[in-house]
mmCIF file of C-alpha atoms in Angstrom:
data_model
loop_
_atom_site.group_PDB
_atom_site.id
_atom_site.type_symbol
_atom_site.label_atom_id
_atom_site.label_comp_id
_atom_site.label_asym_id
_atom_site.label_seq_id
_atom_site.Cartn_x
_atom_site.Cartn_y
_atom_site.Cartn_z
ATOM 1 C CA MET K 65 0.000 0.000 0.000
ATOM 2 C CA PRO K 66 1.453 3.418 -0.938
ATOM 3 C CA ALA K 67 2.216 5.826 1.872
ATOM 4 C CA GLY K 68 -0.389 8.504 2.500
ATOM 5 C CA VAL K 69 -0.632 11.952 3.996
ATOM 6 C CA ALA K 70 -2.464 12.831 7.192
ATOM 7 C CA THR K 71 -3.797 16.185 8.362
ATOM 8 C CA LEU K 72 -4.890 16.917 11.919
ATOM 9 C CA LEU K 73 -7.260 19.859 12.348
ATOM 10 C CA LEU K 74 -6.452 21.331 15.742
ATOM 11 C CA PRO K 75 -7.803 24.145 17.921
ATOM 12 C CA SER K 76 -5.861 27.368 18.268
ATOM 13 C CA VAL K 77 -2.567 26.862 20.079
ATOM 14 C CA ARG K 78 -3.696 28.779 23.171
ATOM 15 C CA ARG K 79 -6.527 26.293 23.746
ATOM 16 C CA LEU K 80 -4.012 23.475 24.195
ATOM 17 C CA GLY K 81 -2.552 25.144 27.267
ATOM 18 C CA ALA K 82 1.005 26.004 28.172
ATOM 19 C CA ALA K 83 2.293 22.486 28.900
ATOM 20 C CA ALA K 84 5.559 21.670 27.120
ATOM 21 C CA PRO K 85 5.423 18.845 24.533
ATOM 22 C CA SER K 86 7.172 15.571 25.287
ATOM 23 C CA ALA K 87 10.727 15.182 23.964
ATOM 24 C CA PRO K 88 9.814 13.225 20.768
ATOM 25 C CA VAL K 89 7.049 15.675 19.863
ATOM 26 C CA ALA K 90 9.146 18.745 20.716
ATOM 27 C CA THR K 91 11.980 17.443 18.517
ATOM 28 C CA ALA K 92 9.648 16.775 15.587
ATOM 29 C CA LEU K 93 7.970 20.177 15.919
ATOM 30 C CA GLY K 94 11.317 21.962 16.104
ATOM 31 C CA ARG K 95 12.576 20.266 12.949
ATOM 32 C CA GLY K 96 9.329 20.656 11.006
ATOM 33 C CA ASP K 97 8.285 23.370 8.574
ATOM 34 C CA LEU K 98 5.989 26.113 9.892
ATOM 35 C CA ARG K 99 3.640 28.313 7.875
ATOM 36 C CA ILE K 100 2.023 31.256 9.629
ATOM 37 C CA GLY K 101 -0.307 34.057 8.634
ATOM 38 C CA LEU K 102 -3.052 31.910 7.122
ATOM 39 C CA ASP K 103 -6.647 32.987 7.715
ATOM 40 C CA ALA K 104 -7.637 32.211 11.294
ATOM 41 C CA GLY K 105 -10.890 30.773 12.609
ATOM 42 C CA ARG K 106 -12.876 27.593 12.197
ATOM 43 C CA ARG K 107 -14.510 28.661 8.957
ATOM 44 C CA ALA K 108 -11.176 29.448 7.295
ATOM 45 C CA GLN K 109 -9.664 26.231 8.629
ATOM 46 C CA LEU K 110 -12.427 24.085 7.130
ATOM 47 C CA LEU K 111 -12.354 25.948 3.817
ATOM 48 C CA ARG K 112 -8.664 25.074 3.449
ATOM 49 C CA HIS K 113 -9.763 21.459 3.057
ATOM 50 C CA LEU K 114 -13.387 21.444 1.880
ATOM 51 C CA HIS K 115 -14.421 23.661 -1.019
ATOM 52 C CA PRO K 116 -18.085 24.547 -1.700
ATOM 53 C CA VAL K 117 -18.823 25.522 -5.314
ATOM 54 C CA PRO K 118 -19.807 28.298 -5.738
ATOM 55 C CA GLN K 119 -17.692 29.492 -2.829
ATOM 56 C CA HIS K 120 -19.929 30.502 0.071
ATOM 57 C CA TRP K 121 -20.737 29.301 3.579
ATOM 58 C CA PRO K 122 -24.288 27.833 3.670
ATOM 59 C CA VAL K 123 -23.957 25.949 6.947
ATOM 60 C CA ALA K 124 -27.701 25.573 7.514
ATOM 61 C CA ALA K 125 -28.350 24.030 4.084
ATOM 62 C CA LEU K 126 -25.412 21.636 4.458
ATOM 63 C CA THR K 127 -26.344 20.441 7.930
ATOM 64 C CA ARG K 128 -30.018 20.231 6.925
ATOM 65 C CA GLN K 129 -29.116 17.970 4.012
ATOM 66 C CA ARG K 130 -27.177 15.700 6.340
ATOM 67 C CA ASP K 131 -29.884 15.748 9.018
ATOM 68 C CA ALA K 132 -32.971 15.363 6.827
ATOM 69 C CA GLY K 133 -31.945 14.974 3.160
ATOM 70 C CA ASP K 134 -34.419 17.622 1.971
ATOM 71 C CA ALA K 135 -32.341 20.801 1.637
ATOM 72 C CA ALA K 136 -32.590 21.128 -2.152
ATOM 73 C CA GLY K 137 -34.976 23.728 -3.548
ATOM 74 C CA ALA K 138 -34.983 26.094 -0.568
ATOM 75 C CA ALA K 139 -32.834 28.430 1.455
ATOM 76 C CA TRP K 140 -32.207 27.449 5.056
ATOM 77 C CA LEU K 141 -31.350 29.297 8.232
ATOM 78 C CA ARG K 142 -30.374 27.758 11.544
ATOM 79 C CA ALA K 143 -32.565 28.978 14.418
ATOM 80 C CA ASP K 144 -30.808 27.089 17.160
ATOM 81 C CA PRO K 145 -32.193 27.064 20.707
ATOM 82 C CA CYS K 146 -30.004 29.010 23.086
ATOM 83 C CA ARG K 147 -29.735 30.477 26.552
ATOM 84 C CA VAL K 148 -29.320 34.212 27.025
ATOM 85 C CA GLN K 149 -28.494 35.702 30.419
ATOM 86 C CA PRO K 150 -29.547 39.309 31.108
ATOM 87 C CA ASP K 151 -27.018 41.436 32.969
ATOM 88 C CA ILE K 152 -26.641 45.068 33.981
ATOM 89 C CA ASN K 153 -25.326 46.047 30.558
ATOM 90 C CA GLY K 154 -27.712 44.034 28.385
ATOM 91 C CA ALA K 155 -27.591 40.268 27.806
ATOM 92 C CA ARG K 156 -25.019 37.592 27.035
ATOM 93 C CA LEU K 157 -25.163 34.425 24.978
ATOM 94 C CA LEU K 158 -24.237 31.563 27.345
ATOM 95 C CA ALA K 159 -25.037 28.343 25.467
ATOM 96 C CA VAL K 160 -26.354 27.175 22.091
ATOM 97 C CA GLY K 161 -27.696 23.850 20.836
ATOM 98 C CA GLU K 162 -25.688 20.943 22.181
ATOM 99 C CA GLY K 163 -24.504 23.022 25.124
ATOM 100 C CA LEU K 164 -28.042 22.980 26.535
ATOM 101 C CA GLY K 165 -28.484 19.228 26.829
ATOM 102 C CA LEU K 166 -31.612 19.146 24.654
ATOM 103 C CA ASP K 167 -33.508 15.993 23.775
ATOM 104 C CA ALA K 168 -36.445 15.134 21.522
ATOM 105 C CA GLN K 169 -38.959 15.979 24.255
ATOM 106 C CA ASP K 170 -37.625 19.533 24.526
ATOM 107 C CA ALA K 171 -38.134 20.100 20.810
ATOM 108 C CA ALA K 172 -41.567 18.453 20.882
ATOM 109 C CA GLN K 173 -42.694 20.743 23.699
ATOM 110 C CA LEU K 174 -41.267 24.065 22.502
ATOM 111 C CA LEU K 175 -41.511 23.998 18.717
ATOM 112 C CA PRO K 176 -45.331 23.951 18.464
ATOM 113 C CA ALA K 177 -45.456 27.277 20.335
ATOM 114 C CA LEU K 178 -43.042 28.837 17.808
ATOM 115 C CA LYS K 179 -44.636 27.462 14.646
ATOM 116 C CA PRO K 180 -47.435 30.068 14.367
ATOM 117 C CA LEU K 181 -44.931 32.937 14.662
ATOM 118 C CA PHE K 182 -42.597 31.683 11.944
ATOM 119 C CA GLY K 183 -45.300 30.093 9.833
ATOM 120 C CA ASP K 184 -47.117 33.433 9.571
ATOM 121 C CA ALA K 185 -43.800 34.988 8.485
ATOM 122 C CA GLY K 186 -43.533 32.440 5.646
ATOM 123 C CA MET K 187 -40.661 30.427 7.118
ATOM 124 C CA PRO K 188 -41.693 27.118 8.715
ATOM 125 C CA ILE K 189 -39.585 25.979 11.663
ATOM 126 C CA ASP K 190 -38.715 22.383 12.545
ATOM 127 C CA ALA K 191 -36.011 20.298 14.192
ATOM 128 C CA PRO K 192 -34.964 16.980 12.624
ATOM 129 C CA VAL K 193 -32.295 16.908 15.371
ATOM 130 C CA PRO K 194 -33.187 18.291 18.839
ATOM 131 C CA THR K 195 -30.112 20.524 18.994
ATOM 132 C CA ARG K 196 -30.407 21.927 15.457
ATOM 133 C CA TRP K 197 -33.518 23.920 14.553
ATOM 134 C CA TYR K 198 -34.179 25.194 11.031
ATOM 135 C CA LEU K 199 -36.175 27.807 9.162
ATOM 136 C CA ARG K 200 -37.119 27.028 5.556
ATOM 137 C CA LEU K 201 -37.152 30.087 3.275
ATOM 138 C CA PRO K 202 -37.689 30.731 -0.447
ATOM 139 C CA PRO K 203 -34.452 30.120 -2.428
ATOM 140 C CA SER K 204 -34.168 33.779 -3.424
ATOM 141 C CA SER K 205 -34.407 35.096 0.138
ATOM 142 C CA SER K 206 -32.088 37.993 0.951
ATOM 143 C CA LEU K 207 -30.563 37.511 4.375
ATOM 144 C CA PRO K 208 -28.486 39.873 6.507
ATOM 145 C CA ALA K 209 -25.118 38.860 7.906
ATOM 146 C CA PHE K 210 -25.535 36.660 10.963
ATOM 147 C CA THR K 211 -22.830 35.903 13.530
ATOM 148 C CA GLU K 212 -21.806 32.307 14.113
ATOM 149 C CA PRO K 213 -22.552 31.174 17.665
ATOM 150 C CA ASP K 214 -18.931 30.342 18.512
ATOM 151 C CA ASP K 215 -18.018 33.972 17.790
ATOM 152 C CA ALA K 216 -20.720 35.303 20.118
ATOM 153 C CA LEU K 217 -20.561 32.989 23.130
ATOM 154 C CA GLY K 218 -20.016 35.002 26.280
ATOM 155 C CA ALA K 219 -20.320 38.290 24.429
ATOM 156 C CA ASP K 220 -22.923 41.037 24.548
ATOM 157 C CA LEU K 221 -25.908 39.714 22.608
ATOM 158 C CA PHE K 222 -26.793 43.078 21.071
ATOM 159 C CA GLU K 223 -23.366 43.480 19.478
ATOM 160 C CA HIS K 224 -24.036 40.381 17.383
ATOM 161 C CA LEU K 225 -27.625 40.858 16.235
ATOM 162 C CA ALA K 226 -28.312 41.351 12.527
ATOM 163 C CA GLN K 227 -28.061 45.017 11.581
ATOM 164 C CA GLY K 228 -29.459 47.310 8.904
ATOM 165 C CA PRO K 229 -32.885 47.357 7.244
ATOM 166 C CA GLU K 230 -32.832 43.584 6.599
ATOM 167 C CA GLY K 231 -31.786 42.929 10.174
ATOM 168 C CA ARG K 232 -34.746 44.842 11.605
ATOM 169 C CA ARG K 233 -37.186 42.101 10.649
ATOM 170 C CA TRP K 234 -35.038 39.440 12.268
ATOM 171 C CA ARG K 235 -34.583 41.421 15.459
ATOM 172 C CA SER K 236 -38.365 41.744 15.687
ATOM 173 C CA LEU K 237 -38.884 38.001 15.123
ATOM 174 C CA LEU K 238 -36.247 37.242 17.728
ATOM 175 C CA SER K 239 -37.962 39.451 20.297
ATOM 176 C CA GLU K 240 -41.303 37.735 19.691
ATOM 177 C CA ALA K 241 -39.694 34.290 19.909
ATOM 178 C CA GLN K 242 -38.053 35.225 23.209
ATOM 179 C CA VAL K 243 -41.441 36.186 24.661
ATOM 180 C CA VAL K 244 -42.930 32.852 23.555
ATOM 181 C CA LEU K 245 -40.068 30.876 25.074
ATOM 182 C CA HIS K 246 -39.910 32.917 28.283
ATOM 183 C CA ASN K 247 -43.601 32.265 28.961
ATOM 184 C CA HIS K 248 -43.555 28.579 28.048
ATOM 185 C CA PRO K 249 -44.253 26.278 31.026
ATOM 186 C CA TRP K 250 -41.762 23.725 29.729
ATOM 187 C CA ASN K 251 -38.920 26.056 30.633
ATOM 188 C CA ALA K 252 -40.143 26.203 34.208
ATOM 189 C CA ARG K 253 -40.041 22.395 34.303
ATOM 190 C CA ARG K 254 -36.501 22.394 32.903
ATOM 191 C CA GLN K 255 -35.362 24.809 35.580
ATOM 192 C CA GLU K 256 -37.065 22.803 38.335
ATOM 193 C CA ALA K 257 -35.064 19.811 37.102
ATOM 194 C CA GLY K 258 -31.836 21.830 37.309
ATOM 195 C CA ARG K 259 -31.533 22.356 33.556
ATOM 196 C CA PRO K 260 -31.088 25.769 31.901
ATOM 197 C CA ALA K 261 -34.032 27.504 30.312
ATOM 198 C CA ILE K 262 -34.203 27.738 26.528
ATOM 199 C CA ASN K 263 -35.098 31.407 26.289
ATOM 200 C CA SER K 264 -33.939 32.512 22.849
ATOM 201 C CA LEU K 265 -32.933 31.448 19.339
ATOM 202 C CA TRP K 266 -29.704 32.011 17.440
ATOM 203 C CA PHE K 267 -30.084 32.738 13.725
ATOM 204 C CA TRP K 268 -27.051 31.838 11.608
ATOM 205 C CA GLY K 269 -25.646 29.920 8.647
ATOM 206 C CA GLY K 270 -28.171 31.002 6.013
ATOM 207 C CA GLY K 271 -27.992 29.978 2.348
ATOM 208 C CA VAL K 272 -28.751 27.358 -0.279
ATOM 209 C CA LEU K 273 -26.969 24.104 -0.991
ATOM 210 C CA PRO K 274 -23.787 24.480 -3.049
ATOM 211 C CA ASP K 275 -23.665 22.799 -6.435
ATOM 212 C CA HIS K 276 -20.728 20.711 -5.282
ATOM 213 C CA VAL K 277 -18.235 20.367 -2.418
ATOM 214 C CA GLY K 278 -14.716 19.293 -3.328
ATOM 215 C CA SER K 279 -11.851 18.001 -1.219
ATOM 216 C CA ASP K 280 -8.324 16.730 -1.790
ATOM 217 C CA HIS K 281 -8.763 14.243 1.048
ATOM 218 C CA ALA K 282 -9.897 10.661 0.537
ATOM 219 C CA GLN K 283 -11.503 10.670 3.997
ATOM 220 C CA VAL K 284 -12.506 13.427 6.403
ATOM 221 C CA CYS K 285 -13.058 12.002 9.881
ATOM 222 C CA SER K 286 -15.112 14.271 12.133
ATOM 223 C CA ASP K 287 -17.806 14.166 14.806
ATOM 224 C CA GLU K 288 -18.533 17.918 14.510
ATOM 225 C CA ASP K 289 -21.734 18.828 12.683
ATOM 226 C CA VAL K 290 -20.460 21.494 10.254
ATOM 227 C CA ALA K 291 -17.316 19.606 9.240
ATOM 228 C CA GLY K 292 -19.332 16.414 8.972
ATOM 229 C CA ALA K 293 -21.949 18.077 6.770
ATOM 230 C CA LEU K 294 -19.299 19.504 4.428
ATOM 231 C CA ALA K 295 -17.547 16.143 4.255
ATOM 232 C CA SER K 296 -20.843 14.360 3.564
ATOM 233 C CA ALA K 297 -21.553 16.733 0.686
ATOM 234 C CA ALA K 298 -18.085 15.939 -0.683
ATOM 235 C CA GLY K 299 -18.666 12.186 -0.283
ATOM 236 C CA VAL K 300 -15.680 11.718 2.041
ATOM 237 C CA ALA K 301 -17.256 11.730 5.537
ATOM 238 C CA ARG K 302 -16.171 9.170 8.111
ATOM 239 C CA PRO K 303 -16.617 9.016 11.900
ATOM 240 C CA LEU K 304 -13.674 10.127 13.998
ATOM 241 C CA PRO K 305 -11.769 7.113 15.390
ATOM 242 C CA ALA K 306 -10.620 6.941 18.996
ATOM 243 C CA ARG K 307 -6.966 7.306 18.015
ATOM 244 C CA PHE K 308 -4.754 7.790 14.973
ATOM 245 C CA ASP K 309 -4.820 5.155 12.236
ATOM 246 C CA ALA K 310 -2.672 5.738 9.156
ATOM 247 C CA GLY K 311 -4.976 3.716 6.907
ATOM 248 C CA GLY K 312 -4.247 4.695 3.306
ATOM 249 C CA GLY K 313 -4.541 7.714 1.067
ATOM 250 C CA ASP K 314 -4.933 11.332 2.100
ATOM 251 C CA LEU K 315 -6.728 11.440 5.457
ATOM 252 C CA LEU K 316 -7.986 14.325 7.585
ATOM 253 C CA PHE K 317 -8.844 13.994 11.291
ATOM 254 C CA ASP K 318 -10.858 16.784 12.880
ATOM 255 C CA LEU K 319 -9.623 17.283 16.458
ATOM 256 C CA VAL K 320 -10.734 20.877 16.929
ATOM 257 C CA ALA K 321 -12.743 19.976 20.047
ATOM 258 C CA LEU K 322 -9.674 18.508 21.753
ATOM 259 C CA ARG K 323 -8.287 20.598 24.607
ATOM 260 C CA ASP K 324 -5.972 18.186 26.437
ATOM 261 C CA ALA K 325 -2.412 18.253 25.090
ATOM 262 C CA ALA K 326 -1.557 14.943 26.783
ATOM 263 C CA THR K 327 -4.431 13.168 24.981
ATOM 264 C CA LEU K 328 -3.416 14.803 21.708
ATOM 265 C CA GLU K 329 0.113 13.439 22.101
ATOM 266 C CA ARG K 330 -0.818 9.938 23.304
ATOM 267 C CA ASP K 331 -3.622 9.147 20.879
ATOM 268 C CA TRP K 332 -2.667 11.190 17.836
ATOM 269 C CA LEU K 333 0.759 12.816 17.559
ATOM 270 C CA LEU K 334 2.962 9.973 18.800
ATOM 271 C CA PRO K 335 1.195 7.275 16.694
ATOM 272 C CA ALA K 336 1.274 9.588 13.660
ATOM 273 C CA LEU K 337 4.990 10.317 14.113
ATOM 274 C CA ASP K 338 5.614 6.575 14.383
ATOM 275 C CA ALA K 339 3.795 6.172 11.049
ATOM 276 C CA VAL K 340 5.993 8.870 9.487
ATOM 277 C CA ARG K 341 9.161 7.141 10.719
ATOM 278 C CA ALA K 342 7.875 3.761 9.451
ATOM 279 C CA ARG K 343 7.143 5.277 6.004
ATOM 280 C CA ALA K 344 3.429 4.565 6.409
ATOM 281 C CA LEU K 345 2.965 8.346 6.032
ATOM 282 C CA ASP K 346 4.804 10.659 3.680
ATOM 283 C CA ALA K 347 3.832 13.734 5.688
ATOM 284 C CA LEU K 348 1.855 14.864 8.700
ATOM 285 C CA HIS K 349 0.213 18.313 8.612
ATOM 286 C CA LEU K 350 -0.905 20.021 11.819
ATOM 287 C CA ASP K 351 -3.442 22.708 10.881
ATOM 288 C CA PHE K 352 -4.221 25.016 13.827
ATOM 289 C CA ALA K 353 -7.363 27.141 13.924
ATOM 290 C CA ASP K 354 -5.278 30.265 14.575
ATOM 291 C CA GLY K 355 -3.886 30.123 11.022
ATOM 292 C CA SER K 356 -0.608 28.227 11.415
ATOM 293 C CA VAL K 357 0.314 24.891 9.818
ATOM 294 C CA ARG K 358 3.225 22.614 10.695
ATOM 295 C CA THR K 359 4.387 19.956 8.240
ATOM 296 C CA LEU K 360 6.390 17.014 9.565
ATOM 297 C CA THR K 361 8.227 14.531 7.307
ATOM 298 C CA ARG K 362 10.745 11.726 7.754
ATOM 299 C CA GLY K 363 13.534 13.626 6.007
ATOM 300 C CA GLN K 364 13.459 16.351 8.643
ATOM 301 C CA ARG K 365 15.108 13.981 11.141
ATOM 302 C CA TRP K 366 18.506 15.128 9.800
ATOM 303 C CA ARG K 367 17.969 18.726 10.885
ATOM 304 C CA PHE K 368 20.067 18.281 14.010
ATOM 305 C CA TRP K 369 20.840 21.986 14.258
ATOM 306 C CA ARG K 370 17.242 22.872 15.039
ATOM 307 C CA ARG K 371 16.273 23.072 18.683
ATOM 308 C CA PRO K 372 13.245 21.243 20.045
ATOM 309 C CA ALA K 373 10.128 23.395 20.207
ATOM 310 C CA SER K 374 9.255 24.656 23.680
ATOM 311 C CA GLY K 375 5.537 24.569 22.837
ATOM 312 C CA PHE K 376 3.073 24.173 20.011
ATOM 313 C CA ALA K 377 3.325 27.912 19.336
ATOM 314 C CA SER K 378 7.129 27.964 19.044
ATOM 315 C CA ALA K 379 8.522 28.967 15.672
#
């Protein structure tokens, strides 16, 4: 079997903490090639490897297609359930979707109360997955710019609401939805059970399905919904294994949710470096969400003059 190439998608370096890498990893990092200054953020990281045509970012349509298989012929907008906490200066977004521990009963209780509001506005709401709620819109719908939830968590809610004339309608719908959710008795039951109230919605990811999604990778292994939806559209989606497996071909492993550097080393970096040394891999690419990429190859072992890296961020 010919040697392949592996890419690990990793969180930004600061999220891995300040712990120093082990000696084998530090040596490999120090002798590897480093590219910096690439576009930062999760969206840019994914678009380096998965390419919607035409180029745009229709997250809602892509995840809808994976969740329900009916995204064609409409525009879609995520209207994910969320928790907003009022404070002295306004309100803050504290949790969205999966962070709220939702199940099918939550969706079954809350969605019927929201359907008249959005149905009258010409955009039916439903939830094929309890943590991902959708609005269906006409394909030609003009949508304002919406902020992705990861960019707004912990921040002032009002700084991230849709602006301008198009945004006014969505701010009004959001206010009405918040009233419906605030008054719903199901939220009182959630709070009595020690679970957070679902008191708002987060609009984001609007658009229509791309004509095609391309990728240079033979397999994209991810448990994250956006990466998984892009990979499914490209026909290369696979579940994320528990640890590194060289397999064959050009493989990508999405580890952006990983925060423990020791687990990253034990389950991923050390087995991958062993595969490089054994010629099972031609190269290992470490793509960080902050816009840096390290490339590690077997031939770099002769770079004795390079010092071991003191951390993942070391040049």
